[in-house]
Short mmCIF file of C-alpha atoms and ligand atoms in Angstrom, two decimals:
data_model
loop_
_atom_site.label_atom_id
_atom_site.label_comp_id
_atom_site.label_asym_id
_atom_site.label_seq_id
_atom_site.Cartn_x
_atom_site.Cartn_y
_atom_site.Cartn_z
CA UNK A 73 44.25 -63.75 23.68
CA UNK A 74 46.40 -67.04 23.95
CA UNK A 75 46.45 -69.16 27.09
CA UNK A 76 49.83 -67.70 27.98
CA UNK A 77 50.15 -68.64 31.65
CA UNK A 78 49.60 -71.85 32.03
CA UNK A 79 52.82 -73.67 30.93
CA UNK A 80 55.85 -71.84 32.17
CA UNK A 81 55.65 -73.97 36.00
CA UNK A 82 58.12 -75.93 37.59
CA UNK A 83 61.63 -77.07 36.35
CA UNK A 84 64.05 -78.72 38.44
CA UNK A 85 66.31 -79.27 36.32
CA UNK A 86 69.53 -81.74 37.77
CA UNK A 87 68.15 -81.61 41.11
CA UNK A 88 68.68 -85.40 42.17
CA UNK A 89 72.01 -85.28 40.60
CA UNK A 90 73.41 -82.33 42.92
CA UNK A 91 71.99 -83.77 46.06
CA UNK A 92 75.09 -85.90 46.99
CA UNK A 93 77.94 -83.57 45.62
CA UNK A 94 76.49 -80.24 47.13
CA UNK A 95 75.99 -81.21 50.78
CA UNK A 96 75.18 -78.78 53.11
CA UNK A 97 73.79 -75.88 50.98
CA UNK A 98 70.40 -76.00 50.66
CA UNK A 99 67.50 -73.29 49.78
CA UNK A 100 64.26 -72.64 51.70
CA UNK A 101 61.11 -72.29 50.06
CA UNK A 102 61.60 -68.88 47.93
CA UNK A 103 59.84 -65.69 49.16
CA UNK A 104 57.87 -64.77 45.97
CA UNK A 105 56.05 -61.31 45.34
CA UNK A 106 52.18 -61.34 44.74
CA UNK A 107 50.32 -63.19 42.25
CA UNK A 108 53.77 -65.08 41.46
CA UNK A 109 53.49 -68.82 41.43
CA UNK A 110 55.84 -71.79 41.16
CA UNK A 111 54.80 -75.54 41.44
CA UNK A 112 56.64 -76.29 44.72
CA UNK A 113 57.04 -80.17 45.59
CA UNK A 114 59.38 -79.63 48.32
CA UNK A 115 60.41 -77.67 51.26
CA UNK A 116 64.27 -77.42 50.22
CA UNK A 117 66.11 -77.30 47.53
CA UNK A 118 69.53 -78.13 46.70
CA UNK A 119 72.24 -75.44 45.32
CA UNK A 120 72.12 -75.35 41.54
CA UNK A 121 68.17 -76.06 41.51
CA UNK A 122 66.42 -73.52 39.21
CA UNK A 123 62.69 -72.81 39.85
CA UNK A 124 60.95 -71.24 36.72
CA UNK A 125 58.39 -68.85 38.20
CA UNK A 126 55.09 -67.65 35.96
CA UNK A 127 52.13 -65.53 36.80
CA UNK A 128 48.50 -66.49 38.58
CA UNK A 129 45.96 -66.70 35.94
CA UNK A 130 44.61 -63.20 35.55
CA UNK A 131 47.92 -61.62 35.51
CA UNK A 132 50.76 -60.89 33.00
CA UNK A 133 54.52 -61.22 34.05
CA UNK A 134 56.50 -57.64 33.58
CA UNK A 135 60.37 -57.62 33.75
CA UNK A 136 62.39 -60.89 34.60
CA UNK A 137 63.82 -62.78 34.74
CA UNK A 138 61.38 -65.72 35.26
CA UNK A 139 63.74 -68.13 36.86
CA UNK A 140 65.48 -68.09 40.39
CA UNK A 141 68.30 -70.57 40.74
CA UNK A 142 69.52 -71.70 44.18
CA UNK A 143 73.29 -70.77 44.52
CA UNK A 144 75.85 -72.47 46.72
CA UNK A 145 75.34 -70.10 49.71
CA UNK A 146 71.55 -71.56 50.33
CA UNK A 147 70.18 -68.59 48.48
CA UNK A 148 67.89 -67.56 45.73
CA UNK A 149 69.05 -65.32 42.81
CA UNK A 150 66.91 -62.42 42.49
CA UNK A 151 64.36 -61.70 40.31
CA UNK A 152 62.37 -58.51 39.45
CA UNK A 153 59.47 -60.24 37.95
CA UNK A 154 56.21 -58.61 38.55
CA UNK A 155 52.72 -59.88 37.76
CA UNK A 156 50.20 -57.32 37.13
CA UNK A 157 46.24 -57.78 36.31
CA UNK A 158 45.08 -57.90 32.90
CA UNK A 159 43.37 -55.19 31.33
CA UNK A 160 40.07 -55.91 29.20
CA UNK A 161 39.27 -53.54 26.66
CA UNK A 162 37.32 -50.65 27.85
CA UNK A 163 33.41 -51.37 27.79
CA UNK A 164 31.29 -50.07 25.16
CA UNK A 165 28.36 -48.09 25.90
CA UNK A 166 25.26 -49.69 24.35
CA UNK A 167 23.41 -47.38 22.03
CA UNK A 168 20.54 -45.89 23.89
CA UNK A 169 21.87 -46.88 27.47
CA UNK A 170 24.67 -46.46 30.06
CA UNK A 171 27.67 -47.97 31.19
CA UNK A 172 29.28 -48.39 34.69
CA UNK A 173 32.70 -49.48 35.41
CA UNK A 174 35.45 -48.41 37.78
CA UNK A 175 38.06 -50.07 35.99
CA UNK A 176 38.86 -52.19 33.23
CA UNK A 177 41.34 -54.59 35.18
CA UNK A 178 41.17 -58.42 35.53
CA UNK A 179 37.93 -59.33 37.85
CA UNK A 180 36.49 -55.88 37.84
CA UNK A 181 32.78 -55.59 36.57
CA UNK A 182 30.65 -53.17 34.48
CA UNK A 183 26.95 -52.43 34.83
CA UNK A 184 24.75 -51.87 32.27
CA UNK A 185 21.23 -50.03 32.24
CA UNK A 186 19.07 -48.96 29.37
CA UNK A 187 17.65 -45.06 28.65
CA UNK A 188 13.84 -44.65 29.73
CA UNK A 189 11.74 -46.34 27.48
CA UNK A 190 14.29 -48.85 26.05
CA UNK A 191 14.06 -52.31 27.82
CA UNK A 192 17.88 -54.39 28.13
CA UNK A 193 18.16 -57.43 25.95
CA UNK A 194 21.33 -59.03 27.21
CA UNK A 195 23.06 -58.94 30.53
CA UNK A 196 23.44 -56.05 32.60
CA UNK A 197 26.75 -56.51 34.17
CA UNK A 198 30.04 -58.21 32.89
CA UNK A 199 32.96 -59.16 34.62
CA UNK A 200 36.72 -58.97 33.22
CA UNK A 201 38.08 -62.50 32.74
CA UNK A 202 41.42 -63.97 33.19
CA UNK A 203 42.01 -63.83 29.38
CA UNK A 204 41.63 -60.09 28.98
CA UNK A 205 37.84 -60.86 27.66
CA UNK A 206 34.29 -59.38 28.92
CA UNK A 207 32.43 -62.30 30.27
CA UNK A 208 29.63 -60.99 27.64
CA UNK A 209 29.36 -58.92 25.26
CA UNK A 210 27.28 -55.12 26.06
CA UNK A 211 23.46 -55.72 25.87
CA UNK A 212 21.23 -54.19 23.79
CA UNK A 213 18.86 -51.27 24.62
CA UNK A 214 15.51 -52.21 22.36
CA UNK A 215 12.56 -49.57 22.41
CA UNK A 216 9.57 -50.22 24.20
CA UNK A 217 6.99 -50.79 21.57
CA UNK A 218 3.02 -50.01 22.58
CA UNK A 219 0.29 -51.41 20.41
CA UNK A 220 -1.89 -48.79 17.94
CA UNK A 221 -3.26 -45.96 19.85
CA UNK A 222 -6.67 -46.99 21.50
CA UNK A 223 -9.36 -45.02 19.34
CA UNK A 224 -12.63 -43.68 20.99
CA UNK A 225 -15.77 -44.15 19.00
CA UNK A 226 -16.36 -41.51 16.50
CA UNK A 227 -12.89 -40.39 16.88
CA UNK A 228 -9.50 -41.22 15.51
CA UNK A 229 -6.11 -40.34 15.88
CA UNK A 230 -3.51 -38.78 13.47
CA UNK A 231 0.19 -39.58 14.62
CA UNK A 232 3.04 -37.60 14.78
CA UNK A 233 4.84 -39.30 12.37
CA UNK A 234 3.90 -41.97 9.77
CA UNK A 235 3.35 -45.37 11.28
CA UNK A 236 4.14 -48.87 9.82
CA UNK A 237 3.07 -52.32 11.22
CA UNK A 238 0.62 -52.45 14.29
CA UNK A 239 3.17 -51.63 16.89
CA UNK A 240 4.16 -48.32 17.70
CA UNK A 241 7.58 -46.80 19.40
CA UNK A 242 8.02 -45.36 22.77
CA UNK A 243 7.82 -41.64 22.64
CA UNK A 244 5.58 -41.72 19.51
CA UNK A 245 2.55 -39.07 19.85
CA UNK A 246 -0.67 -38.43 18.07
CA UNK A 247 -3.64 -35.92 18.35
CA UNK A 248 -7.27 -37.43 18.36
CA UNK A 249 -10.03 -35.99 16.49
CA UNK A 250 -13.67 -36.87 16.76
CA UNK A 251 -15.87 -36.73 13.58
CA UNK A 252 -18.31 -34.05 13.82
CA UNK A 253 -20.74 -33.31 15.33
CA UNK A 254 -18.99 -35.09 18.01
CA UNK A 255 -16.22 -33.21 19.87
CA UNK A 256 -13.02 -34.13 21.66
CA UNK A 257 -13.68 -34.29 25.49
CA UNK A 258 -10.46 -34.88 27.66
CA UNK A 259 -6.74 -34.61 26.52
CA UNK A 260 -6.83 -34.34 22.49
CA UNK A 261 -3.04 -35.47 22.92
CA UNK A 262 -1.95 -39.29 23.59
CA UNK A 263 1.47 -40.73 23.54
CA UNK A 264 3.13 -44.70 23.99
CA UNK A 265 4.59 -44.22 27.23
CA UNK A 266 7.59 -45.78 28.48
CA UNK A 267 5.65 -48.75 30.24
CA UNK A 268 4.43 -49.69 26.57
CA UNK A 269 0.99 -48.44 26.77
CA UNK A 270 -1.32 -45.54 25.56
CA UNK A 271 -2.01 -42.82 27.36
CA UNK A 272 -5.87 -42.70 28.04
CA UNK A 273 -7.64 -41.42 24.96
CA UNK A 274 -10.54 -38.65 25.18
CA UNK A 275 -14.14 -39.28 24.72
CA UNK A 276 -16.15 -38.06 21.68
CA UNK A 277 -19.32 -36.28 22.95
CA UNK A 278 -21.98 -34.80 20.29
CA UNK A 279 -22.20 -31.15 20.84
CA UNK A 280 -25.27 -29.38 19.43
CA UNK A 281 -26.42 -25.30 19.42
CA UNK A 282 -29.62 -24.35 20.23
CA UNK A 283 -32.21 -22.83 17.67
CA UNK A 284 -30.37 -19.55 16.31
CA UNK A 285 -31.94 -16.27 17.40
CA UNK A 286 -33.51 -13.94 14.71
CA UNK A 287 -31.90 -10.69 14.22
CA UNK A 288 -33.69 -7.37 14.55
CA UNK A 289 -34.39 -5.57 10.60
CA UNK A 290 -32.80 -8.91 9.59
CA UNK A 291 -33.30 -12.33 8.21
CA UNK A 292 -31.64 -15.83 8.82
CA UNK A 293 -31.23 -18.74 6.51
CA UNK A 294 -32.99 -21.19 8.57
CA UNK A 295 -35.78 -20.73 10.80
CA UNK A 296 -36.55 -24.07 11.47
CA UNK A 297 -36.71 -24.16 15.69
CA UNK A 298 -34.68 -27.45 16.12
CA UNK A 299 -30.86 -28.10 17.27
CA UNK A 300 -28.24 -27.70 15.41
CA UNK A 301 -25.00 -29.81 15.44
CA UNK A 302 -21.27 -28.77 15.52
CA UNK A 303 -19.89 -27.08 12.60
CA UNK A 304 -23.41 -26.43 11.19
CA UNK A 305 -23.77 -23.07 10.05
CA UNK A 306 -26.39 -20.54 9.01
CA UNK A 307 -26.42 -16.92 7.12
CA UNK A 308 -28.03 -13.61 8.07
CA UNK A 309 -29.36 -10.67 6.06
CA UNK A 310 -30.72 -7.65 6.80
CA UNK A 311 -33.60 -5.89 5.45
CA UNK A 312 -34.04 -3.05 2.88
CA UNK A 313 -31.36 -0.16 3.66
CA UNK A 314 -29.84 -1.74 6.73
CA UNK A 315 -25.92 -2.78 6.63
CA UNK A 316 -25.12 -5.86 8.55
CA UNK A 317 -22.20 -5.38 10.91
CA UNK A 318 -20.64 -8.31 11.49
CA UNK A 319 -20.09 -11.84 10.28
CA UNK A 320 -22.76 -12.81 7.39
CA UNK A 321 -22.62 -16.35 8.64
CA UNK A 322 -22.99 -17.62 12.03
CA UNK A 323 -21.21 -21.26 13.16
CA UNK A 324 -22.22 -23.72 16.09
CA UNK A 325 -18.63 -23.89 17.86
CA UNK A 326 -17.44 -27.04 19.80
CA UNK A 327 -18.69 -25.35 23.07
CA UNK A 328 -22.03 -25.55 22.10
CA UNK A 329 -22.50 -21.87 21.43
CA UNK A 330 -22.99 -19.92 18.03
CA UNK A 331 -20.46 -17.66 17.05
CA UNK A 332 -21.33 -14.03 17.37
CA UNK A 333 -24.40 -12.98 15.77
CA UNK A 334 -24.11 -9.74 13.47
CA UNK A 335 -26.32 -7.13 14.17
CA UNK A 336 -28.30 -4.61 11.57
CA UNK A 337 -27.42 -1.40 11.51
CA UNK A 338 -29.95 1.57 10.41
CA UNK A 339 -29.35 4.24 7.64
CA UNK A 340 -29.45 8.06 8.43
CA UNK A 341 -31.44 10.83 7.12
CA UNK A 342 -28.96 13.99 6.64
CA UNK A 343 -30.85 16.38 8.94
CA UNK A 344 -30.66 19.90 7.39
CA UNK A 345 -33.36 21.70 5.05
CA UNK A 346 -31.50 24.10 3.05
CA UNK A 347 -27.54 23.29 2.21
CA UNK A 348 -25.53 21.70 0.12
CA UNK A 349 -23.77 18.53 1.13
CA UNK A 350 -20.42 16.77 0.07
CA UNK A 351 -21.38 12.86 -0.11
CA UNK A 352 -18.79 10.34 -2.29
CA UNK A 353 -17.09 13.23 -3.91
CA UNK A 354 -19.78 15.25 -4.76
CA UNK A 355 -21.63 18.47 -3.81
CA UNK A 356 -25.51 18.30 -3.71
CA UNK A 357 -28.31 20.64 -2.80
CA UNK A 358 -30.07 18.74 -0.28
CA UNK A 359 -33.34 19.03 -2.31
CA UNK A 360 -32.08 16.99 -4.72
CA UNK A 361 -30.68 14.21 -2.50
CA UNK A 362 -33.37 11.86 -2.92
CA UNK A 363 -34.25 9.63 -1.00
CA UNK A 364 -32.51 11.48 1.86
CA UNK A 365 -30.48 8.55 2.99
CA UNK A 366 -26.72 7.54 3.78
CA UNK A 367 -25.78 4.23 4.93
CA UNK A 368 -24.01 2.96 8.43
CA UNK A 369 -20.57 3.70 8.69
CA UNK A 370 -21.02 6.33 5.33
CA UNK A 371 -19.39 9.77 5.83
CA UNK A 372 -20.92 12.74 4.48
CA UNK A 373 -19.96 16.38 4.99
CA UNK A 374 -22.18 19.83 5.63
CA UNK A 375 -20.45 23.08 5.61
CA UNK A 376 -19.61 25.63 8.00
CA UNK A 377 -18.73 29.25 7.84
CA UNK A 378 -15.66 30.78 9.70
CA UNK A 379 -16.72 34.11 10.26
CA UNK A 380 -13.16 35.65 11.18
CA UNK A 381 -11.82 34.53 7.95
CA UNK A 382 -15.53 34.55 5.89
CA UNK A 383 -14.31 31.40 4.25
CA UNK A 384 -16.74 28.07 4.05
CA UNK A 385 -15.33 24.63 5.11
CA UNK A 386 -16.72 21.29 5.00
CA UNK A 387 -17.39 19.43 8.37
CA UNK A 388 -17.66 15.38 7.54
CA UNK A 389 -19.73 13.50 9.81
CA UNK A 390 -20.42 9.94 10.17
CA UNK A 391 -23.83 7.80 10.31
CA UNK A 392 -23.59 5.57 12.86
CA UNK A 393 -26.63 3.10 13.15
CA UNK A 394 -29.22 5.63 12.32
CA UNK A 395 -27.74 8.59 13.97
CA UNK A 396 -25.89 11.48 12.11
CA UNK A 397 -25.12 14.03 14.25
CA UNK A 398 -25.03 17.90 12.83
CA UNK A 399 -21.67 19.79 13.90
CA UNK A 400 -22.72 22.68 16.40
CA UNK A 401 -21.30 24.74 13.52
CA UNK A 402 -23.71 24.43 10.95
CA UNK A 403 -26.07 27.30 10.87
CA UNK A 404 -29.24 26.50 8.86
CA UNK A 405 -30.16 29.49 6.29
CA UNK A 406 -33.56 31.32 6.65
CA UNK A 407 -35.56 30.30 3.53
CA UNK A 408 -35.41 33.80 2.19
CA UNK A 409 -31.77 33.97 2.61
CA UNK A 410 -31.48 30.56 1.02
CA UNK A 411 -34.16 31.64 -2.13
CA UNK A 412 -32.27 35.04 -2.99
CA UNK A 413 -28.60 34.84 -1.94
CA UNK A 414 -27.51 31.15 -2.30
CA UNK A 415 -24.30 32.42 -3.80
CA UNK A 416 -22.94 33.32 0.06
CA UNK A 417 -23.94 30.32 2.01
CA UNK A 418 -20.41 28.32 2.94
CA UNK A 419 -20.67 26.05 0.74
CA UNK A 420 -20.62 28.44 -2.74
CA UNK A 421 -17.92 31.02 -1.20
CA UNK A 422 -14.33 30.57 -1.06
CA UNK A 423 -12.96 27.23 0.83
CA UNK A 424 -10.94 28.10 3.80
C1 NAG B 790 38.40 -66.33 27.66
O1 NAG B 790 37.94 -67.14 28.70
C2 NAG B 790 36.60 -67.60 28.79
C3 NAG B 790 36.20 -68.31 29.95
O2 NAG B 790 36.97 -69.22 30.52
C4 NAG B 790 36.00 -68.30 27.35
O3 NAG B 790 34.78 -68.45 27.36
C5 NAG B 790 36.53 -67.19 26.12
O4 NAG B 790 36.48 -67.84 24.76
C6 NAG B 790 38.01 -66.50 26.40
N1 NAG B 790 38.17 -66.00 25.15
C7 NAG B 790 39.44 -66.11 24.41
C8 NAG B 790 39.38 -64.99 23.74
O5 NAG B 790 40.20 -66.85 24.49
C1 NAG B 791 27.38 -52.91 39.27
O1 NAG B 791 26.11 -53.17 40.19
C2 NAG B 791 26.67 -54.38 41.28
C3 NAG B 791 25.38 -54.45 41.76
O2 NAG B 791 24.30 -53.84 42.00
C4 NAG B 791 27.21 -53.07 42.36
O3 NAG B 791 27.49 -53.54 43.78
C5 NAG B 791 28.38 -52.25 41.65
O4 NAG B 791 28.91 -51.40 42.85
C6 NAG B 791 28.20 -51.79 40.26
N1 NAG B 791 29.36 -51.28 39.56
C7 NAG B 791 29.40 -50.25 38.87
C8 NAG B 791 30.67 -49.90 38.60
O5 NAG B 791 28.53 -49.35 39.18
C1 NAG B 792 0.50 -57.38 14.04
O1 NAG B 792 0.82 -58.08 12.94
C2 NAG B 792 1.24 -59.58 12.79
C3 NAG B 792 1.41 -59.62 11.11
O2 NAG B 792 1.17 -58.57 10.33
C4 NAG B 792 0.50 -60.33 13.43
O3 NAG B 792 0.89 -61.65 13.34
C5 NAG B 792 0.30 -59.87 14.66
O4 NAG B 792 -0.89 -61.05 15.76
C6 NAG B 792 -0.14 -58.74 14.99
N1 NAG B 792 -0.17 -58.39 16.29
C7 NAG B 792 -1.29 -57.62 16.92
C8 NAG B 792 -0.78 -57.30 18.06
O5 NAG B 792 -2.30 -56.97 16.30
#
């Protein structure tokens, strides 16, 4: 913007020449509107004197004319000249910051602040100058920086995103991990905070489990009576016809306890003397079922008689840890009946 206001000041043309000829008529100092200036050297002006008006620094002229003349009745000619304050451009909000202003007129101020986690580089306030420019450009809001995260002994941090260099930005987080058998004790999350420091890191403490307990009717892969470290595992198995229920392996957990032990479940004997069973889709005479043994959770059926309808039907039963309950409806035939008339047993006649 140009320095447009300075010049148009005073011009008193032909002032001295008219003094003698226009006797008796003179003008007082003119009464001018706000912010209008004129370079007044004297109290009285002869008729014909012309005054050039201008606006005070920081104000611009609006309408006119910009000069007045003292007429021969001793009055100044009229002017509609107004001086209005200059405007600065509307101030911009800095990236990651806020701008506060009430107005953009000459002499008004604008204030700047930064978002949390950002620091202000530059001015925190600026004024609208007489030439319609702000006294300073908007500041920059730069992100708060932290050093790299503090790392506990036997530990590490996995940042939420890849970082480059040896500083981290406000808001960046990470998850702490410890090298087994050490376990994170404290808050596993860390973060670069608004004051430029990292949150307190957790500790890495060693965790061990007591020697594992043997299981009944089973064995384990390691019987040494030592402490086991976090993440160490041992295997279990069951003797003979026992069936494992649960996980084959237990693991020392970060709590210092083992994961749940499995249990060895006993096989069952089918408790009938004379009759046929249905097992794995086959009908077998119990006398031919050797060894008489089904495993934990196995399902085996025995046959019952529907007396009313004279038909037979299979009743499934399940072996649960050595127990196989023969249903009430099952009737064990007498030896004679079984030997001579086995064809009339519920398993042999028409099925219901
Ligand atoms: C406006 O005025 C200020 C202070 O007098 C000066 O530093 C700046 O250069 C001026 N700007 C223009 C565009 O004239
Ligand atoms: C700018 O900050 C000053 C000093 O804190 C305060 O007096 C003024 O009201 C603020 N102006 C605005 C527009 O917020
Ligand atoms: C960061 O790295 C730069 C160069 O790689 C080095 O000059 C500066 O001292 C380092 N700062 C810290 C805090 O390690």
